[in-house]
Amino acid sequence: MLAGCGFRPLYGPDGARSGGDDFRGEPRLVQEMAAVRVANIPERGGQLLRRMLERRFESLGPGTAARYELQASFGVTTEALGFQRDGNTTRARVIGSAPWTLTDGGTPPTVLGRGLARTIDAYNIPTMQFFAADISREDTERRMVEELGDRIVLGVAAALRRRLQA
């Protein structure tokens, strides 16, 4: 029913999420996405996000010359959720956000797309088990980076798809 209207899903059989980021049905889009370079993102979480994004874009076409720049930042807010009677925290909610902007290589650069990727996660803080608490926090950060990266890649794909159709 929607086939004739130009609708193309980002999720599903013809979309970005089928079997990972599978854009093989759109070779022009794959070429454009392989030309995206990710600018530095400060701090540890930002470095993890940048490495993940670089792997995703560069794996689409290794050695492709850069034509676009993706600038992003990574921020985390932590809230205490659970408390013991003595006031110690037992659970934390983490809200991650990553605003991003995609520009072309022109002078001055033209903004092709921008967005805000957000995700929420939580972890338990075991009592008197500091190593376990650190592992829980790091695992939560890793999951957040993956989720934010997925959302950014989809946003970039949508922006580049609009550019190709223009």
mmCIF file of C-alpha atoms in Angstrom:
data_model
loop_
_atom_site.group_PDB
_atom_site.id
_atom_site.type_symbol
_atom_site.label_atom_id
_atom_site.label_comp_id
_atom_site.label_asym_id
_atom_site.label_seq_id
_atom_site.Cartn_x
_atom_site.Cartn_y
_atom_site.Cartn_z
ATOM 1 C CA MET A 1 0.000 0.000 0.000
ATOM 2 C CA LEU A 2 2.811 2.420 0.865
ATOM 3 C CA ALA A 3 5.107 1.197 -1.920
ATOM 4 C CA GLY A 4 4.003 3.809 -4.443
ATOM 5 C CA CYS A 5 4.305 6.829 -2.151
ATOM 6 C CA GLY A 6 8.106 6.792 -1.772
ATOM 7 C CA PHE A 7 7.991 5.610 1.850
ATOM 8 C CA ARG A 8 11.215 3.813 2.816
ATOM 9 C CA PRO A 9 11.517 2.485 6.358
ATOM 10 C CA LEU A 10 14.650 2.987 8.398
ATOM 11 C CA TYR A 11 13.713 -0.125 10.390
ATOM 12 C CA GLY A 12 12.613 -3.423 8.889
ATOM 13 C CA PRO A 13 13.421 -5.505 5.792
ATOM 14 C CA ASP A 14 14.477 -2.594 3.589
ATOM 15 C CA GLY A 15 15.751 -0.403 6.395
ATOM 16 C CA ALA A 16 18.949 0.280 8.238
ATOM 17 C CA ARG A 17 18.351 -2.159 11.063
ATOM 18 C CA SER A 18 17.880 -5.357 9.091
ATOM 19 C CA GLY A 19 20.854 -7.534 9.959
ATOM 20 C CA GLY A 20 22.745 -4.643 11.494
ATOM 21 C CA ASP A 21 23.147 -1.435 9.562
ATOM 22 C CA ASP A 22 22.434 -2.976 6.185
ATOM 23 C CA PHE A 23 22.225 -0.298 3.525
ATOM 24 C CA ARG A 24 23.234 -2.680 0.707
ATOM 25 C CA GLY A 25 19.954 -2.059 -1.094
ATOM 26 C CA GLU A 26 21.055 1.551 -1.553
ATOM 27 C CA PRO A 27 24.620 1.611 -2.904
ATOM 28 C CA ARG A 28 24.632 5.407 -3.314
ATOM 29 C CA LEU A 29 23.677 5.830 0.328
ATOM 30 C CA VAL A 30 26.424 3.393 1.372
ATOM 31 C CA GLN A 31 28.992 5.444 -0.577
ATOM 32 C CA GLU A 32 27.816 8.661 1.061
ATOM 33 C CA MET A 33 27.836 7.184 4.563
ATOM 34 C CA ALA A 34 31.333 5.766 4.061
ATOM 35 C CA ALA A 35 32.498 9.351 3.380
ATOM 36 C CA VAL A 36 31.491 10.550 6.879
ATOM 37 C CA ARG A 37 34.341 11.369 9.260
ATOM 38 C CA VAL A 38 33.717 11.804 12.971
ATOM 39 C CA ALA A 39 35.268 14.789 14.752
ATOM 40 C CA ASN A 40 36.893 14.389 18.173
ATOM 41 C CA ILE A 41 34.509 14.022 21.100
ATOM 42 C CA PRO A 42 36.037 14.916 24.480
ATOM 43 C CA GLU A 43 36.164 12.725 27.601
ATOM 44 C CA ARG A 44 36.059 8.957 27.996
ATOM 45 C CA GLY A 45 32.426 8.400 26.992
ATOM 46 C CA GLY A 46 32.901 10.653 23.979
ATOM 47 C CA GLN A 47 35.973 8.704 22.891
ATOM 48 C CA LEU A 48 34.008 5.453 23.078
ATOM 49 C CA LEU A 49 31.183 6.973 21.041
ATOM 50 C CA ARG A 50 33.599 8.318 18.430
ATOM 51 C CA ARG A 51 35.379 4.974 18.030
ATOM 52 C CA MET A 52 32.066 3.179 17.643
ATOM 53 C CA LEU A 53 30.817 5.684 15.031
ATOM 54 C CA GLU A 54 34.105 5.538 13.107
ATOM 55 C CA ARG A 55 33.903 1.749 12.912
ATOM 56 C CA ARG A 56 30.316 1.906 11.676
ATOM 57 C CA PHE A 57 30.938 4.471 8.923
ATOM 58 C CA GLU A 58 34.358 3.265 7.776
ATOM 59 C CA SER A 59 33.226 -0.361 7.562
ATOM 60 C CA LEU A 60 30.771 0.653 4.823
ATOM 61 C CA GLY A 61 33.613 1.537 2.443
ATOM 62 C CA PRO A 62 37.169 1.398 3.763
ATOM 63 C CA GLY A 63 39.445 3.986 2.194
ATOM 64 C CA THR A 64 36.642 6.297 1.013
ATOM 65 C CA ALA A 65 37.681 9.949 0.931
ATOM 66 C CA ALA A 66 36.000 12.186 3.512
ATOM 67 C CA ARG A 67 33.229 14.438 2.175
ATOM 68 C CA TYR A 68 31.233 14.979 5.362
ATOM 69 C CA GLU A 69 32.042 15.746 8.978
ATOM 70 C CA LEU A 70 29.982 14.539 11.909
ATOM 71 C CA GLN A 71 30.349 16.591 15.069
ATOM 72 C CA ALA A 72 28.842 15.226 18.254
ATOM 73 C CA SER A 73 29.106 15.555 21.989
ATOM 74 C CA PHE A 74 28.274 13.139 24.772
ATOM 75 C CA GLY A 75 26.715 14.010 28.112
ATOM 76 C CA VAL A 76 25.489 11.928 31.010
ATOM 77 C CA THR A 77 23.213 12.790 33.925
ATOM 78 C CA THR A 78 22.946 10.386 36.852
ATOM 79 C CA GLU A 79 20.044 10.280 39.308
ATOM 80 C CA ALA A 80 19.746 8.206 42.470
ATOM 81 C CA LEU A 81 16.688 5.919 42.391
ATOM 82 C CA GLY A 82 16.953 3.501 45.306
ATOM 83 C CA PHE A 83 18.065 4.140 48.858
ATOM 84 C CA GLN A 84 18.768 2.086 51.943
ATOM 85 C CA ARG A 85 17.589 3.181 55.381
ATOM 86 C CA ASP A 86 21.036 4.588 56.102
ATOM 87 C CA GLY A 87 20.832 6.811 53.009
ATOM 88 C CA ASN A 88 23.187 4.838 50.747
ATOM 89 C CA THR A 89 22.161 4.657 47.100
ATOM 90 C CA THR A 90 21.281 1.221 45.726
ATOM 91 C CA ARG A 91 20.217 2.056 42.159
ATOM 92 C CA ALA A 92 21.112 4.806 39.709
ATOM 93 C CA ARG A 93 19.397 6.002 36.548
ATOM 94 C CA VAL A 94 21.654 7.336 33.801
ATOM 95 C CA ILE A 95 20.369 9.636 31.068
ATOM 96 C CA GLY A 96 22.682 9.960 28.083
ATOM 97 C CA SER A 97 22.399 12.529 25.332
ATOM 98 C CA ALA A 98 24.421 13.129 22.204
ATOM 99 C CA PRO A 99 23.600 16.166 20.074
ATOM 100 C CA TRP A 100 25.062 15.825 16.576
ATOM 101 C CA THR A 101 25.515 17.884 13.419
ATOM 102 C CA LEU A 102 26.416 16.628 9.940
ATOM 103 C CA THR A 103 28.113 19.115 7.592
ATOM 104 C CA ASP A 104 29.556 18.911 4.099
ATOM 105 C CA GLY A 105 33.135 19.768 3.164
ATOM 106 C CA GLY A 106 32.305 23.165 1.701
ATOM 107 C CA THR A 107 33.634 26.548 2.762
ATOM 108 C CA PRO A 108 31.701 27.577 4.762
ATOM 109 C CA PRO A 109 30.301 24.137 5.643
ATOM 110 C CA THR A 110 26.603 23.551 5.013
ATOM 111 C CA VAL A 111 24.585 21.803 7.707
ATOM 112 C CA LEU A 112 22.976 18.720 6.176
ATOM 113 C CA GLY A 113 21.363 17.372 9.310
ATOM 114 C CA ARG A 114 21.286 17.636 13.043
ATOM 115 C CA GLY A 115 19.643 15.851 15.875
ATOM 116 C CA LEU A 116 19.685 14.844 19.492
ATOM 117 C CA ALA A 117 20.093 11.187 20.390
ATOM 118 C CA ARG A 118 18.919 10.311 23.910
ATOM 119 C CA THR A 119 18.685 7.143 25.935
ATOM 120 C CA ILE A 120 17.978 6.099 29.514
ATOM 121 C CA ASP A 121 19.476 3.169 31.401
ATOM 122 C CA ALA A 122 19.954 2.142 35.026
ATOM 123 C CA TYR A 123 22.209 -0.035 37.146
ATOM 124 C CA ASN A 124 22.317 -1.455 40.654
ATOM 125 C CA ILE A 125 24.919 -0.359 43.161
ATOM 126 C CA PRO A 126 25.773 -3.388 45.316
ATOM 127 C CA THR A 127 26.480 -2.643 48.973
ATOM 128 C CA MET A 128 30.173 -2.766 49.891
ATOM 129 C CA GLN A 129 31.146 -4.231 46.508
ATOM 130 C CA PHE A 130 32.982 -1.351 44.878
ATOM 131 C CA PHE A 131 34.428 -3.360 41.998
ATOM 132 C CA ALA A 132 30.978 -4.709 41.091
ATOM 133 C CA ALA A 133 29.557 -1.170 41.200
ATOM 134 C CA ASP A 134 32.287 0.055 38.825
ATOM 135 C CA ILE A 135 31.637 -2.832 36.426
ATOM 136 C CA SER A 136 27.884 -2.080 36.471
ATOM 137 C CA ARG A 137 28.509 1.594 35.727
ATOM 138 C CA GLU A 138 30.951 0.818 32.895
ATOM 139 C CA ASP A 139 28.555 -1.719 31.366
ATOM 140 C CA THR A 140 25.760 0.856 31.474
ATOM 141 C CA GLU A 141 28.017 3.386 29.731
ATOM 142 C CA ARG A 142 28.872 0.828 27.031
ATOM 143 C CA ARG A 143 25.177 0.084 26.409
ATOM 144 C CA MET A 144 24.414 3.796 26.232
ATOM 145 C CA VAL A 145 27.191 4.436 23.723
ATOM 146 C CA GLU A 146 25.857 1.609 21.515
ATOM 147 C CA GLU A 147 22.292 2.920 21.662
ATOM 148 C CA LEU A 148 23.282 6.546 21.052
ATOM 149 C CA GLY A 149 25.552 5.467 18.186
ATOM 150 C CA ASP A 150 22.711 3.500 16.569
ATOM 151 C CA ARG A 151 20.441 6.527 16.762
ATOM 152 C CA ILE A 152 23.085 8.862 15.336
ATOM 153 C CA VAL A 153 23.828 6.489 12.433
ATOM 154 C CA LEU A 154 20.117 6.337 11.595
ATOM 155 C CA GLY A 155 19.853 10.125 11.754
ATOM 156 C CA VAL A 156 22.864 10.542 9.458
ATOM 157 C CA ALA A 157 21.401 7.960 7.058
ATOM 158 C CA ALA A 158 18.120 9.874 6.944
ATOM 159 C CA ALA A 159 19.919 13.197 6.323
ATOM 160 C CA LEU A 160 22.065 11.731 3.529
ATOM 161 C CA ARG A 161 19.050 9.983 1.992
ATOM 162 C CA ARG A 162 17.210 13.347 1.857
ATOM 163 C CA ARG A 163 20.294 14.911 0.237
ATOM 164 C CA LEU A 164 20.416 12.179 -2.433
ATOM 165 C CA GLN A 165 16.720 12.582 -3.212
ATOM 166 C CA ALA A 166 16.960 16.384 -3.542
#
